[in-house]
Coordinates of C-alpha atoms and ligand atoms in Angstrom, one line a residue:
Chain A
M39 CA 20.8 -14.2 14.9
S40 CA 22.6 -14.3 18.2
G41 CA 23.4 -11.6 20.7
G42 CA 22.4 -8.6 18.7
S43 CA 25.5 -9.3 16.2
L44 CA 24.5 -7.9 12.5
T45 CA 26.5 -10.2 11.1
L46 CA 25.3 -13.7 10.1
R47 CA 27.6 -16.8 9.1
G48 CA 25.4 -19.9 7.0
R49 CA 24.4 -21.7 4.7
V50 CA 22.1 -21.5 1.6
R51 CA 20.0 -24.0 2.2
A52 CA 17.7 -23.0 -1.6
V53 CA 17.4 -20.4 -3.8
L54 CA 13.9 -19.7 -5.5
G55 CA 13.1 -17.9 -8.1
E56 CA 10.6 -15.3 -8.8
N57 CA 7.7 -13.8 -7.3
I58 CA 7.8 -16.5 -4.6
D59 CA 4.1 -15.1 -3.8
T60 CA 2.2 -15.7 0.6
D61 CA 0.4 -18.8 -0.9
I62 CA 3.4 -21.1 -1.4
I63 CA 5.6 -19.5 1.8
Y64 CA 2.9 -20.6 3.4
P65 CA -0.4 -21.8 2.1
G66 CA -4.1 -19.9 2.5
R67 CA -5.7 -22.8 4.5
Y68 CA -3.3 -23.0 7.3
L69 CA -4.1 -19.7 8.2
N70 CA -6.4 -20.3 10.6
I71 CA -2.7 -22.1 13.2
T72 CA -2.2 -18.6 15.2
D73 CA 0.1 -20.3 17.4
R74 CA 3.1 -18.5 16.0
E75 CA 5.7 -21.7 16.4
K76 CA 3.2 -23.9 15.0
T77 CA 2.8 -22.3 11.3
A78 CA 6.9 -23.6 10.6
E79 CA 4.8 -26.9 9.9
H80 CA 3.5 -25.5 6.5
L81 CA 6.6 -23.5 4.7
F82 CA 6.5 -23.9 1.9
E83 CA 4.6 -26.9 2.0
L84 CA 2.8 -27.4 -2.2
A85 CA 5.2 -25.7 -4.0
Y86 CA 9.2 -26.5 -2.2
P87 CA 8.4 -29.8 0.6
E88 CA 11.8 -30.7 0.4
I89 CA 13.2 -27.8 2.0
R90 CA 11.6 -27.2 5.8
P91 CA 12.7 -30.6 6.9
A92 CA 15.9 -29.7 5.5
L93 CA 16.2 -26.2 6.6
Q94 CA 19.3 -26.1 8.9
P95 CA 18.9 -23.1 12.4
G96 CA 20.8 -20.2 10.6
E97 CA 20.9 -21.2 6.9
F98 CA 19.5 -19.1 4.3
I99 CA 16.5 -18.7 1.5
V100 CA 17.9 -17.3 -1.7
A101 CA 14.8 -15.7 -3.8
A102 CA 15.1 -13.8 -7.1
R103 CA 12.6 -10.4 -6.8
N104 CA 9.0 -9.7 -5.3
F105 CA 9.5 -12.8 -3.2
G106 CA 7.0 -12.4 -0.8
C107 CA 4.4 -11.2 -2.7
G108 CA 0.2 -11.6 -2.8
S109 CA -1.8 -11.5 1.2
S110 CA -0.2 -10.0 4.3
R111 CA -0.1 -13.2 6.3
E112 CA 2.1 -12.5 8.8
Q113 CA 2.3 -16.9 8.7
A114 CA 4.5 -16.5 6.1
A115 CA 7.3 -14.8 7.9
A116 CA 6.7 -16.5 11.0
A117 CA 7.1 -20.3 9.9
L118 CA 10.7 -19.0 8.0
K119 CA 11.7 -17.9 11.4
F120 CA 10.5 -20.6 13.5
A121 CA 11.2 -23.2 10.7
G122 CA 15.1 -21.6 11.5
A123 CA 15.6 -19.6 8.8
G124 CA 18.5 -17.3 10.2
A125 CA 17.7 -14.9 6.7
V126 CA 15.6 -14.0 3.7
I127 CA 17.9 -12.9 0.4
A128 CA 16.0 -11.0 -2.7
A129 CA 16.8 -8.9 -5.5
S130 CA 13.8 -7.8 -3.9
F131 CA 10.5 -7.7 -1.4
A132 CA 6.7 -7.1 -1.5
R133 CA 6.1 -4.5 0.6
I134 CA 4.2 -6.2 3.6
F135 CA 6.3 -9.5 4.1
F136 CA 9.2 -7.1 3.6
R137 CA 7.6 -5.8 6.8
N138 CA 6.4 -8.3 8.9
A139 CA 10.1 -10.0 8.6
I140 CA 11.5 -6.9 10.3
N141 CA 8.5 -7.1 12.8
L142 CA 8.8 -10.7 13.7
G143 CA 12.7 -10.0 13.8
I144 CA 14.4 -12.1 10.6
P145 CA 16.5 -10.4 8.3
A146 CA 15.2 -9.8 5.1
V147 CA 18.3 -8.4 3.0
V148 CA 17.8 -6.7 -0.6
A149 CA 20.7 -8.5 -2.7
P150 CA 20.0 -7.5 -6.4
D151 CA 21.8 -10.8 -7.6
A152 CA 21.8 -12.7 -5.0
A153 CA 20.1 -15.4 -6.7
A154 CA 22.4 -15.6 -9.9
L155 CA 25.7 -16.0 -7.3
C156 CA 24.4 -18.3 -4.5
A157 CA 24.4 -22.0 -5.2
P158 CA 22.9 -24.2 -2.9
G159 CA 25.0 -24.9 -0.1
D160 CA 27.4 -21.7 -0.3
E161 CA 28.0 -20.5 2.8
L162 CA 27.5 -16.6 3.2
E163 CA 28.6 -13.7 6.0
I164 CA 27.1 -10.8 5.5
D165 CA 26.8 -7.8 7.5
L166 CA 23.1 -6.4 7.5
A167 CA 24.2 -3.1 8.7
A168 CA 27.1 -2.1 6.0
G169 CA 24.4 -4.2 3.4
Q170 CA 27.6 -6.8 2.3
I171 CA 27.7 -10.2 1.5
R172 CA 30.4 -12.0 1.2
N173 CA 29.6 -15.8 0.0
L174 CA 32.8 -17.5 1.3
T175 CA 31.9 -20.7 -0.7
R176 CA 32.8 -19.3 -3.7
N177 CA 35.0 -16.2 -2.9
V178 CA 33.0 -13.7 -4.5
T179 CA 31.1 -10.2 -2.5
I180 CA 27.8 -9.8 -4.0
S181 CA 26.5 -6.2 -3.2
A182 CA 23.1 -5.8 -0.7
A183 CA 21.0 -3.0 0.1
P184 CA 21.8 -2.2 3.9
L185 CA 18.9 -3.2 6.3
D186 CA 18.0 0.7 7.2
P187 CA 18.8 2.0 11.3
R188 CA 15.7 1.5 12.4
A189 CA 15.1 -2.3 10.8
V190 CA 18.2 -3.0 12.4
E191 CA 17.1 -2.0 15.1
L192 CA 13.5 -4.2 15.7
V193 CA 15.8 -7.6 14.3
S194 CA 18.7 -6.6 17.0
T195 CA 15.9 -6.6 19.8
G196 CA 14.1 -9.7 18.1
G197 CA 11.3 -7.5 16.5
L198 CA 8.6 -4.9 17.3
I199 CA 7.2 -6.9 19.7
P200 CA 9.5 -7.1 21.9
Y201 CA 10.6 -3.2 21.3
L202 CA 8.0 -2.1 22.0
K203 CA 7.4 -4.1 25.5
R204 CA 11.0 -2.1 26.3
K205 CA 9.9 1.1 25.5
H206 CA 6.7 0.7 27.1
A207 CA 8.1 -1.0 30.5
A208 CA 10.7 2.0 30.1
A209 CA 7.8 4.5 30.0
S210 CA 5.9 3.5 33.1
Chain B
M112 CA 5.0 22.6 -2.8
P113 CA 2.7 20.4 -5.4
M114 CA 1.8 16.5 -4.1
T115 CA 0.0 13.7 -4.5
L116 CA -3.0 12.4 -2.8
A117 CA -0.8 9.6 -1.1
E118 CA 1.9 12.8 -0.3
K119 CA -1.1 14.8 0.8
I120 CA -2.3 12.6 3.0
L121 CA 0.7 12.0 4.9
A122 CA 2.1 15.0 4.7
R123 CA -1.3 16.0 6.9
A124 CA -0.9 13.0 9.4
S125 CA 2.9 12.9 10.3
G126 CA 2.0 17.1 11.0
R127 CA 4.3 18.3 8.3
H128 CA 3.2 21.3 5.6
S129 CA 5.1 18.9 2.7
V130 CA 5.9 15.6 1.8
S131 CA 8.7 14.0 -0.8
P132 CA 9.2 10.5 -1.8
D133 CA 11.4 8.0 0.3
Q134 CA 11.1 10.2 2.8
V135 CA 10.3 8.4 6.3
V136 CA 7.6 10.3 8.3
V137 CA 5.7 8.7 11.7
A138 CA 1.5 9.1 10.6
R139 CA -1.5 8.8 13.0
V140 CA -3.4 6.4 12.4
D141 CA -7.4 7.4 12.1
L142 CA -8.8 3.5 11.3
A143 CA -7.4 0.6 11.9
M144 CA -9.2 -3.0 10.8
S145 CA -8.6 -6.5 11.4
H146 CA -10.5 -9.5 10.3
E147 CA -10.1 -13.7 12.3
N148 CA -6.4 -12.4 12.4
A149 CA -7.1 -10.2 15.1
D150 CA -6.5 -12.9 17.2
L151 CA -3.2 -12.6 16.2
V152 CA -3.0 -9.1 16.9
R153 CA -5.1 -9.6 20.2
K154 CA -1.5 -12.1 21.1
S155 CA 1.2 -10.3 19.7
F156 CA -0.1 -6.8 22.0
L157 CA -0.8 -8.8 24.8
Q158 CA 2.6 -9.5 25.5
V159 CA 3.6 -5.4 24.7
G160 CA 1.7 -5.4 28.0
V161 CA 0.1 -2.2 28.1
P162 CA -4.1 -3.1 29.3
R163 CA -6.1 -0.5 26.9
V164 CA -5.7 -0.4 22.9
W165 CA -4.9 3.2 21.9
D166 CA -8.4 4.3 20.7
P167 CA -11.2 1.6 20.3
S168 CA -13.1 3.9 18.7
K169 CA -10.5 3.7 15.6
I170 CA -10.6 0.1 15.6
V171 CA -12.5 -2.3 13.1
I172 CA -13.1 -5.9 13.3
I173 CA -14.7 -8.2 11.1
F174 CA -15.6 -11.6 10.6
D175 CA -15.5 -13.1 7.3
H176 CA -12.7 -15.5 6.3
R177 CA -14.0 -18.1 8.0
V178 CA -18.0 -17.3 8.7
P179 CA -19.8 -19.2 10.0
A180 CA -16.8 -21.1 12.1
E181 CA -16.5 -24.1 9.6
S182 CA -14.3 -25.7 11.8
E183 CA -13.9 -25.7 16.6
K184 CA -10.4 -24.1 15.9
T185 CA -12.3 -21.2 14.2
A186 CA -14.8 -21.6 16.6
T187 CA -12.3 -20.9 19.4
T188 CA -10.7 -18.1 17.3
H189 CA -14.4 -16.2 17.1
K190 CA -14.7 -16.5 20.6
A191 CA -11.8 -15.0 22.4
I192 CA -11.7 -12.2 20.0
R193 CA -15.8 -11.1 20.9
E194 CA -14.3 -11.6 24.4
F195 CA -11.4 -9.1 23.6
V196 CA -13.3 -6.7 21.6
A197 CA -15.8 -6.6 24.5
A198 CA -13.1 -5.7 27.6
Q199 CA -12.1 -3.1 25.2
G200 CA -14.9 -1.5 24.4
I201 CA -14.8 -1.4 20.9
R202 CA -17.9 -1.4 19.6
N203 CA -17.0 -1.2 15.8
F204 CA -17.4 -4.9 15.5
Y205 CA -19.5 -6.6 12.9
D206 CA -20.3 -10.5 13.8
V207 CA -21.4 -13.3 11.6
G208 CA -24.8 -12.2 10.0
R209 CA -24.0 -8.8 10.9
G210 CA -21.4 -7.0 8.3
G211 CA -19.6 -9.6 4.7
I212 CA -16.2 -8.9 3.6
C213 CA -14.1 -6.4 5.5
H214 CA -13.6 -4.7 2.4
Q215 CA -17.5 -4.4 2.2
V216 CA -18.3 -4.0 5.6
L217 CA -16.4 -0.4 6.1
P218 CA -17.3 1.9 3.2
E219 CA -21.3 0.3 3.3
N220 CA -21.3 1.4 7.3
G221 CA -19.4 4.9 6.7
H222 CA -15.8 4.2 8.1
V223 CA -13.8 5.1 5.8
R224 CA -14.0 9.2 4.6
P225 CA -11.4 11.0 1.8
G226 CA -7.8 11.4 3.4
M227 CA -7.8 9.3 6.2
V228 CA -5.1 6.7 6.5
L229 CA -6.3 3.1 7.6
V230 CA -4.4 0.4 7.8
G231 CA -6.0 -3.2 7.9
T232 CA -4.6 -6.7 8.3
D233 CA -5.8 -7.7 5.1
S234 CA -3.5 -6.4 2.0
H235 CA -6.2 -5.5 0.4
T236 CA -7.3 -2.7 2.1
T237 CA -5.3 -0.9 -0.9
T238 CA -9.8 -1.3 -1.8
H239 CA -10.2 2.0 0.2
G240 CA -8.0 4.6 -1.8
A241 CA -11.5 4.6 -3.4
F242 CA -12.4 6.5 -1.2
G243 CA -9.9 9.0 -1.2
A244 CA -8.4 7.3 1.7
F245 CA -4.6 6.3 2.3
A246 CA -5.3 2.5 3.0
T247 CA -2.2 -0.4 3.2
G248 CA -2.1 -3.8 4.4
I249 CA 0.3 -4.6 7.3
G250 CA 1.4 -7.3 10.0
A251 CA -0.7 -8.9 12.6
T252 CA 2.6 -8.0 14.7
E253 CA 2.6 -4.6 13.6
M254 CA -1.0 -3.7 14.3
A255 CA -0.8 -4.9 17.0
G256 CA 2.0 -1.7 17.5
V257 CA -1.1 0.1 15.8
W258 CA -3.0 -0.7 19.4
T259 CA 0.2 0.4 21.1
E260 CA 0.8 3.5 19.6
G261 CA -2.1 4.8 17.3
E262 CA 1.2 5.5 14.7
L263 CA 3.1 4.1 12.4
W264 CA 5.8 5.0 10.2
F265 CA 5.5 4.9 6.3
K266 CA 7.7 5.5 3.5
V267 CA 6.9 8.6 0.8
P268 CA 6.1 6.5 -2.0
S269 CA 6.7 8.2 -5.6
T270 CA 3.4 7.9 -7.5
L271 CA 2.2 5.9 -10.7
R272 CA -0.4 8.0 -12.6
I273 CA -3.0 5.9 -14.5
A274 CA -4.9 8.1 -16.8
V275 CA -7.5 5.7 -18.8
E276 CA -10.4 7.6 -21.5
G277 CA -13.1 6.6 -23.8
E278 CA -15.9 4.8 -23.1
F279 CA -16.1 0.9 -22.4
R280 CA -17.2 -1.5 -25.1
P281 CA -20.2 -3.8 -24.3
W282 CA -19.1 -6.7 -21.5
I283 CA -15.9 -5.1 -20.8
S284 CA -15.7 -4.2 -17.1
A285 CA -13.4 -2.5 -14.5
K286 CA -11.8 -6.4 -13.4
D287 CA -10.6 -6.4 -17.4
L288 CA -9.1 -3.2 -17.5
I289 CA -7.1 -3.7 -14.4
L290 CA -6.1 -7.1 -15.1
R291 CA -4.9 -4.6 -18.8
I292 CA -2.8 -3.4 -16.5
I293 CA -1.9 -5.7 -14.3
G294 CA -0.6 -8.1 -17.4
M295 CA 1.2 -4.9 -18.8
L296 CA 2.9 -3.6 -15.8
G297 CA 3.4 -7.7 -13.6
A298 CA 2.8 -8.5 -10.3
A299 CA 6.0 -6.4 -9.0
G300 CA 5.1 -3.2 -11.5
A301 CA 3.7 -1.3 -8.8
D302 CA 6.3 -2.2 -5.9
Y303 CA 5.8 0.2 -3.0
R304 CA 4.4 3.2 -4.9
A305 CA 1.5 4.7 -4.4
V306 CA -1.5 4.1 -7.9
E307 CA -3.6 7.3 -9.1
F308 CA -6.3 5.8 -10.9
D309 CA -8.0 8.9 -13.5
G310 CA -8.8 10.2 -17.0
S311 CA -13.0 9.6 -18.3
A312 CA -13.3 6.0 -18.3
I313 CA -12.4 6.4 -14.4
R314 CA -14.9 9.3 -13.0
R315 CA -17.9 6.6 -15.4
M316 CA -17.1 4.5 -12.8
T317 CA -19.4 3.3 -10.6
V318 CA -18.5 3.2 -7.3
A319 CA -18.1 -0.8 -6.4
S320 CA -16.1 -0.8 -9.9
R321 CA -13.7 1.5 -8.8
M322 CA -13.4 -0.5 -5.6
V323 CA -12.4 -3.1 -8.4
L324 CA -9.7 -1.2 -9.8
C325 CA -7.9 -0.4 -6.1
N326 CA -9.1 -3.9 -4.9
L327 CA -6.5 -5.7 -7.3
A328 CA -3.8 -3.0 -7.9
M329 CA -2.5 -4.9 -4.6
E330 CA -1.8 -7.9 -7.2
M331 CA 0.7 -5.2 -8.9
G332 CA 2.1 -4.1 -5.4
A333 CA 1.4 -1.1 -4.7
K334 CA 1.2 0.3 -1.5
V335 CA -2.1 2.5 -1.9
A336 CA -4.2 3.4 -5.2
F337 CA -6.9 6.3 -5.5
T338 CA -9.8 6.5 -7.4
P339 CA -10.6 10.5 -8.0
V340 CA -12.9 12.0 -4.9
D341 CA -15.7 13.6 -6.9
E342 CA -19.5 13.7 -6.8
V343 CA -19.7 10.1 -8.0
L344 CA -18.1 8.9 -4.5
L345 CA -19.6 11.9 -2.0
D346 CA -22.8 10.7 -3.2
Y347 CA -22.1 8.0 -1.6
L348 CA -21.0 8.0 0.6
R349 CA -23.3 11.3 2.3
P350 CA -26.1 9.1 3.3
R351 CA -23.4 6.8 5.4
T352 CA -21.8 9.1 7.4
A353 CA -22.6 12.6 9.1
E354 CA -19.0 13.3 9.3
A355 CA -18.0 15.9 7.3
L356 CA -16.3 14.7 3.9
E357 CA -13.9 16.9 2.7
P358 CA -12.7 16.9 -0.7
I359 CA -9.0 16.1 -1.5
A360 CA -7.2 16.0 -5.5
P361 CA -3.9 15.7 -5.8
D362 CA -2.7 19.5 -7.2
P363 CA -2.6 19.2 -10.9
D364 CA 1.4 20.2 -10.8
A365 CA 2.5 17.0 -8.4
V366 CA 4.7 15.5 -10.0
Y367 CA 4.7 12.0 -10.7
E368 CA 7.3 9.5 -11.3
S369 CA 5.3 7.8 -14.6
T370 CA 2.3 8.0 -16.1
I371 CA -0.1 5.5 -18.3
E372 CA -2.4 6.1 -20.8
L373 CA -4.9 4.0 -21.9
D374 CA -7.6 4.5 -24.4
A375 CA -10.8 2.2 -22.8
S376 CA -12.3 1.8 -26.0
E377 CA -9.0 0.9 -28.4
D378 CA -6.7 -0.6 -25.4
L379 CA -9.3 -3.2 -24.3
W380 CA -10.9 -5.3 -27.1
E381 CA -12.1 -8.0 -25.4
P382 CA -12.9 -9.5 -21.9
Q383 CA -8.7 -10.6 -20.2
V384 CA -8.2 -13.3 -17.8
A385 CA -5.3 -14.0 -15.4
C386 CA -4.3 -17.8 -15.8
P387 CA -2.5 -19.9 -13.4
H388 CA -0.9 -19.3 -11.6
S389 CA -0.9 -15.4 -11.3
V390 CA -2.5 -12.9 -11.7
D391 CA 0.2 -11.0 -13.9
H392 CA -0.6 -13.8 -16.5
V393 CA -2.9 -12.5 -18.4
K394 CA -4.2 -12.9 -21.9
P395 CA -7.1 -12.0 -23.8
L396 CA -9.8 -14.8 -23.3
S397 CA -9.5 -15.7 -27.2
A398 CA -6.2 -16.7 -27.2
L399 CA -7.2 -19.0 -24.9
G400 CA -8.8 -21.7 -26.8
D401 CA -10.9 -24.9 -25.2
V402 CA -11.3 -24.4 -21.2
P403 CA -13.4 -26.1 -19.6
V404 CA -14.5 -25.9 -16.6
D405 CA -15.6 -27.8 -13.0
Q406 CA -16.5 -24.5 -10.4
A407 CA -17.6 -20.9 -11.3
V408 CA -16.9 -18.7 -8.4
L409 CA -19.2 -15.1 -8.3
G410 CA -17.5 -13.3 -5.4
S411 CA -14.7 -11.2 -3.0
C412 CA -13.7 -7.9 -2.5
T413 CA -12.9 -7.6 -5.5
N414 CA -16.4 -8.8 -7.6
G415 CA -19.2 -9.6 -4.5
R416 CA -21.3 -6.8 -4.9
L417 CA -24.8 -5.7 -6.5
E418 CA -23.6 -4.9 -9.9
D419 CA -21.6 -8.0 -9.9
L420 CA -24.4 -10.2 -9.1
E421 CA -27.1 -8.1 -11.3
I422 CA -24.4 -8.8 -14.8
A423 CA -24.6 -12.6 -13.9
A424 CA -28.2 -12.6 -13.1
M425 CA -28.6 -11.1 -16.3
V426 CA -25.9 -13.9 -18.2
L427 CA -28.3 -16.3 -16.7
A428 CA -31.6 -15.3 -16.3
G429 CA -34.0 -18.5 -17.8
R430 CA -30.8 -20.5 -18.7
A431 CA -28.7 -23.1 -16.6
V432 CA -25.7 -23.9 -15.5
H433 CA -23.8 -26.2 -17.4
P434 CA -24.0 -30.0 -16.3
R435 CA -20.4 -30.5 -15.6
T436 CA -19.9 -27.5 -13.9
R437 CA -20.9 -25.4 -10.4
L438 CA -21.5 -22.5 -9.8
V439 CA -21.1 -20.6 -6.3
V440 CA -21.9 -17.4 -5.3
I441 CA -21.1 -15.3 -2.7
P442 CA -22.6 -11.7 -2.0
A443 CA -19.7 -9.5 -0.3
S444 CA -22.0 -8.3 2.7
Q445 CA -25.3 -9.1 4.1
R446 CA -26.6 -6.1 3.0
I447 CA -26.1 -6.8 -1.0
Y448 CA -27.2 -10.5 0.0
R449 CA -30.3 -8.8 0.9
D450 CA -30.7 -5.9 -2.0
A451 CA -29.8 -8.9 -4.2
M452 CA -32.6 -11.0 -3.0
R453 CA -35.0 -8.1 -3.1
L454 CA -34.2 -7.5 -6.5
G455 CA -34.4 -11.1 -7.6
Y456 CA -30.7 -11.8 -8.7
L457 CA -30.8 -14.5 -5.8
E458 CA -33.8 -16.6 -7.3
T459 CA -32.7 -16.2 -10.8
L460 CA -28.8 -17.1 -9.7
A461 CA -30.4 -19.8 -7.7
A462 CA -33.4 -20.9 -10.6
A463 CA -30.4 -21.6 -12.7
G464 CA -28.3 -24.0 -10.9
A465 CA -26.2 -21.9 -8.8
M466 CA -25.4 -22.3 -5.0
I467 CA -25.6 -19.2 -2.8
A468 CA -23.2 -19.4 -0.2
P469 CA -23.6 -16.6 2.9
P470 CA -21.8 -13.4 2.7
G471 CA -18.4 -13.6 3.7
C472 CA -15.1 -14.6 1.7
G473 CA -16.2 -17.8 0.4
P474 CA -13.8 -20.4 -0.7
C475 CA -10.8 -18.0 -2.1
V476 CA -8.7 -18.7 0.5
G477 CA -8.9 -22.6 0.4
V478 CA -10.9 -23.1 3.3
H479 CA -14.2 -24.3 2.0
Q480 CA -17.1 -23.4 0.5
G481 CA -16.4 -24.7 -2.8
I482 CA -12.3 -26.0 -2.9
L483 CA -10.9 -28.4 -6.0
A484 CA -10.2 -31.0 -6.0
S485 CA -6.6 -32.3 -8.1
G486 CA -7.5 -31.6 -11.6
E487 CA -9.9 -29.5 -11.6
T488 CA -10.0 -26.7 -13.4
C489 CA -12.4 -22.6 -11.8
V490 CA -13.1 -19.6 -13.0
S491 CA -13.3 -16.7 -11.1
S492 CA -14.0 -13.8 -10.2
T493 CA -11.9 -13.0 -7.2
N494 CA -8.3 -11.7 -7.1
R495 CA -5.1 -14.2 -7.0
N496 CA -4.9 -17.7 -8.8
F497 CA -1.7 -18.5 -7.2
L498 CA -0.9 -21.8 -6.9
G499 CA -3.1 -24.3 -4.8
R500 CA -4.9 -21.5 -3.2
M501 CA -8.7 -22.4 -3.9
G502 CA -8.1 -26.0 -2.6
S503 CA -5.1 -28.7 -4.3
K504 CA -1.9 -27.1 -5.7
D505 CA -2.8 -29.5 -9.3
S506 CA -5.8 -27.3 -9.9
L507 CA -6.1 -24.0 -12.1
V508 CA -7.6 -21.1 -10.9
Y509 CA -8.3 -18.7 -13.8
L510 CA -9.4 -14.9 -12.8
A511 CA -11.9 -12.9 -14.7
S512 CA -14.8 -10.6 -15.0
P513 CA -18.4 -11.7 -13.6
A514 CA -20.1 -11.8 -16.7
V515 CA -17.4 -13.8 -17.6
V516 CA -17.2 -16.1 -14.8
A517 CA -21.5 -16.6 -15.7
A518 CA -21.3 -17.0 -18.9
S519 CA -18.8 -19.9 -18.7
A520 CA -21.0 -21.8 -16.1
V521 CA -23.5 -21.7 -18.6
A522 CA -21.1 -23.1 -22.0
G523 CA -19.3 -25.1 -18.9
R524 CA -16.2 -23.4 -20.7
L525 CA -14.9 -20.1 -20.5
A526 CA -17.3 -18.6 -22.5
H527 CA -17.6 -15.1 -23.6
P528 CA -20.2 -13.6 -22.8
A529 CA -21.9 -11.8 -25.7
S530 CA -21.6 -15.6 -27.0
I531 CA -24.0 -16.4 -24.5
V532 CA -26.8 -13.2 -24.4
K533 CA -27.5 -11.7 -27.6
E534 CA -28.2 -8.3 -26.7
I535 CA -26.1 -5.8 -25.4
P536 CA -26.1 -4.6 -22.0
C537 CA -26.7 -1.6 -20.9
P538 CA -24.9 0.5 -18.4
V539 CA -25.4 -0.6 -14.7
E540 CA -26.8 1.8 -12.3
V541 CA -26.2 1.5 -8.5
Ligands
LIG258 S1 -12.4 -12.0 -0.4 FE1 -10.5 -12.8 -0.8 S2 -9.4 -11.4 -0.8 FE2 -10.7 -10.9 -0.9 S3 -10.2 -10.1 1.6 FE3 -11.7 -12.2 1.5 S4 -9.8 -13.7 1.5 FE4 -8.8 -11.3 1.3

């Protein structure tokens, strides 16, 4: 995400199935890592170890429904963010993961057909506020849920902490 | 306007007469709970730059995931939290040896009351719906926001009602019921929704069993879950708090998104088991064939309570854990540990060959006290069996009731408790 822009462009790194749980995204044994940058090292470590070394900055992870189900661990969203993922696109998200992602400033985009209409390597353009994804490689439009204005604001500020910082600095 | 429990609580917490599903409201938070991940919250909170938390009396911190500290890293985290807690004047702090698993410690010590809005940096915070609270999990960054502002936005969930009538058959418990429901609805079956459990079978349950339902409702995606606020619950709460207890109930004509009706005696013939690697991969025990077991785990915020230890002690009394199997027993709290000691359950279990581990999360999240090696199989009374959850990604975890865990420990393979114990258990009194 650059300069508060609400359009993202990048390639699909991986297309995953349904119910990708938080232990798959970030194993519980590394929960004592509280340095957020360091969480990136363990992204998808048990089930898809090939994703992280290949992930380029700004690339997208696409998945079927219920991405991020399971634990409330914020490290799952942090690992994606600090490994460089530009957004996660899924048919649906588990609610805590969704909130964690937005609060950390990583867009979570709900698009029911994305997993069927994307393959690794495809280039996408995502308009977050409008809820539209263009698959430029295949020349198809994938409909997505527009991101709630509150979420757009958080994502473009870089997450909840920068948002609160700004708010409380302004108030004092 | 008639409202469900979730709607009533959110309406009150956001200062409105009524709310309806999908409306976004900002609600005041009555209680904010964290465990070791309070360290992540603390770091984010310090970045915001306000000097004091909004209300130290509404924050509870409990060490449970890694107790006692299993590594220098954790010891350092614990230390940082202790210092923060002292500096901020957070009095509700449960250190090693004073508490147990957060979801047990909160109600046990009277922190939870009907009608509250409770958030916790733990997904199984839904457990506290058994006490009539709108209780849900949030991430650490969001909790830093709560520590700063004491409020949080929520989208009002629609409500799924699950009515269970009838009587359970022998050996069938709340765990079997909720596994059956998750198997029917799937891991996303209640996504973003509130769940209200009701019906005669639920109203007859102990508070401990009701907690099992609300705890596992999370595994079908529920935002919050409730069991009834009735005399059984109020009897549990009265000795634990000096605060007024306000009964709260859904309006009789509240609007539900859907209702599921089950008959405990007809729909639950036998114990249910969640097979690897997902909680919704549920099968009746008899469909599983011969499954040898290397480790059996009895504990967790799902099933580490006194009634769970009691039924395991009943199964294991005068018997021995199978030579091929290790049994790890973890009481959910210090208080349960002491009660189980006083009542002789720990003696019975240890005599049978169980290892009794200290109160806390134990091996549930795969960090210590019973990690699985590649190729090993575990039967566990916990709530998650995801790939690699309890150790090697090449291990298998089956989730089942305490009675099935205990019976399997004796048999060395997944087993029905009736195959071990011939007399039928009497209903548990807690
Ligand atoms: S017992 Fe397991 S599920 Fe419960 S709080 Fe601890 S780690 Fe989480």
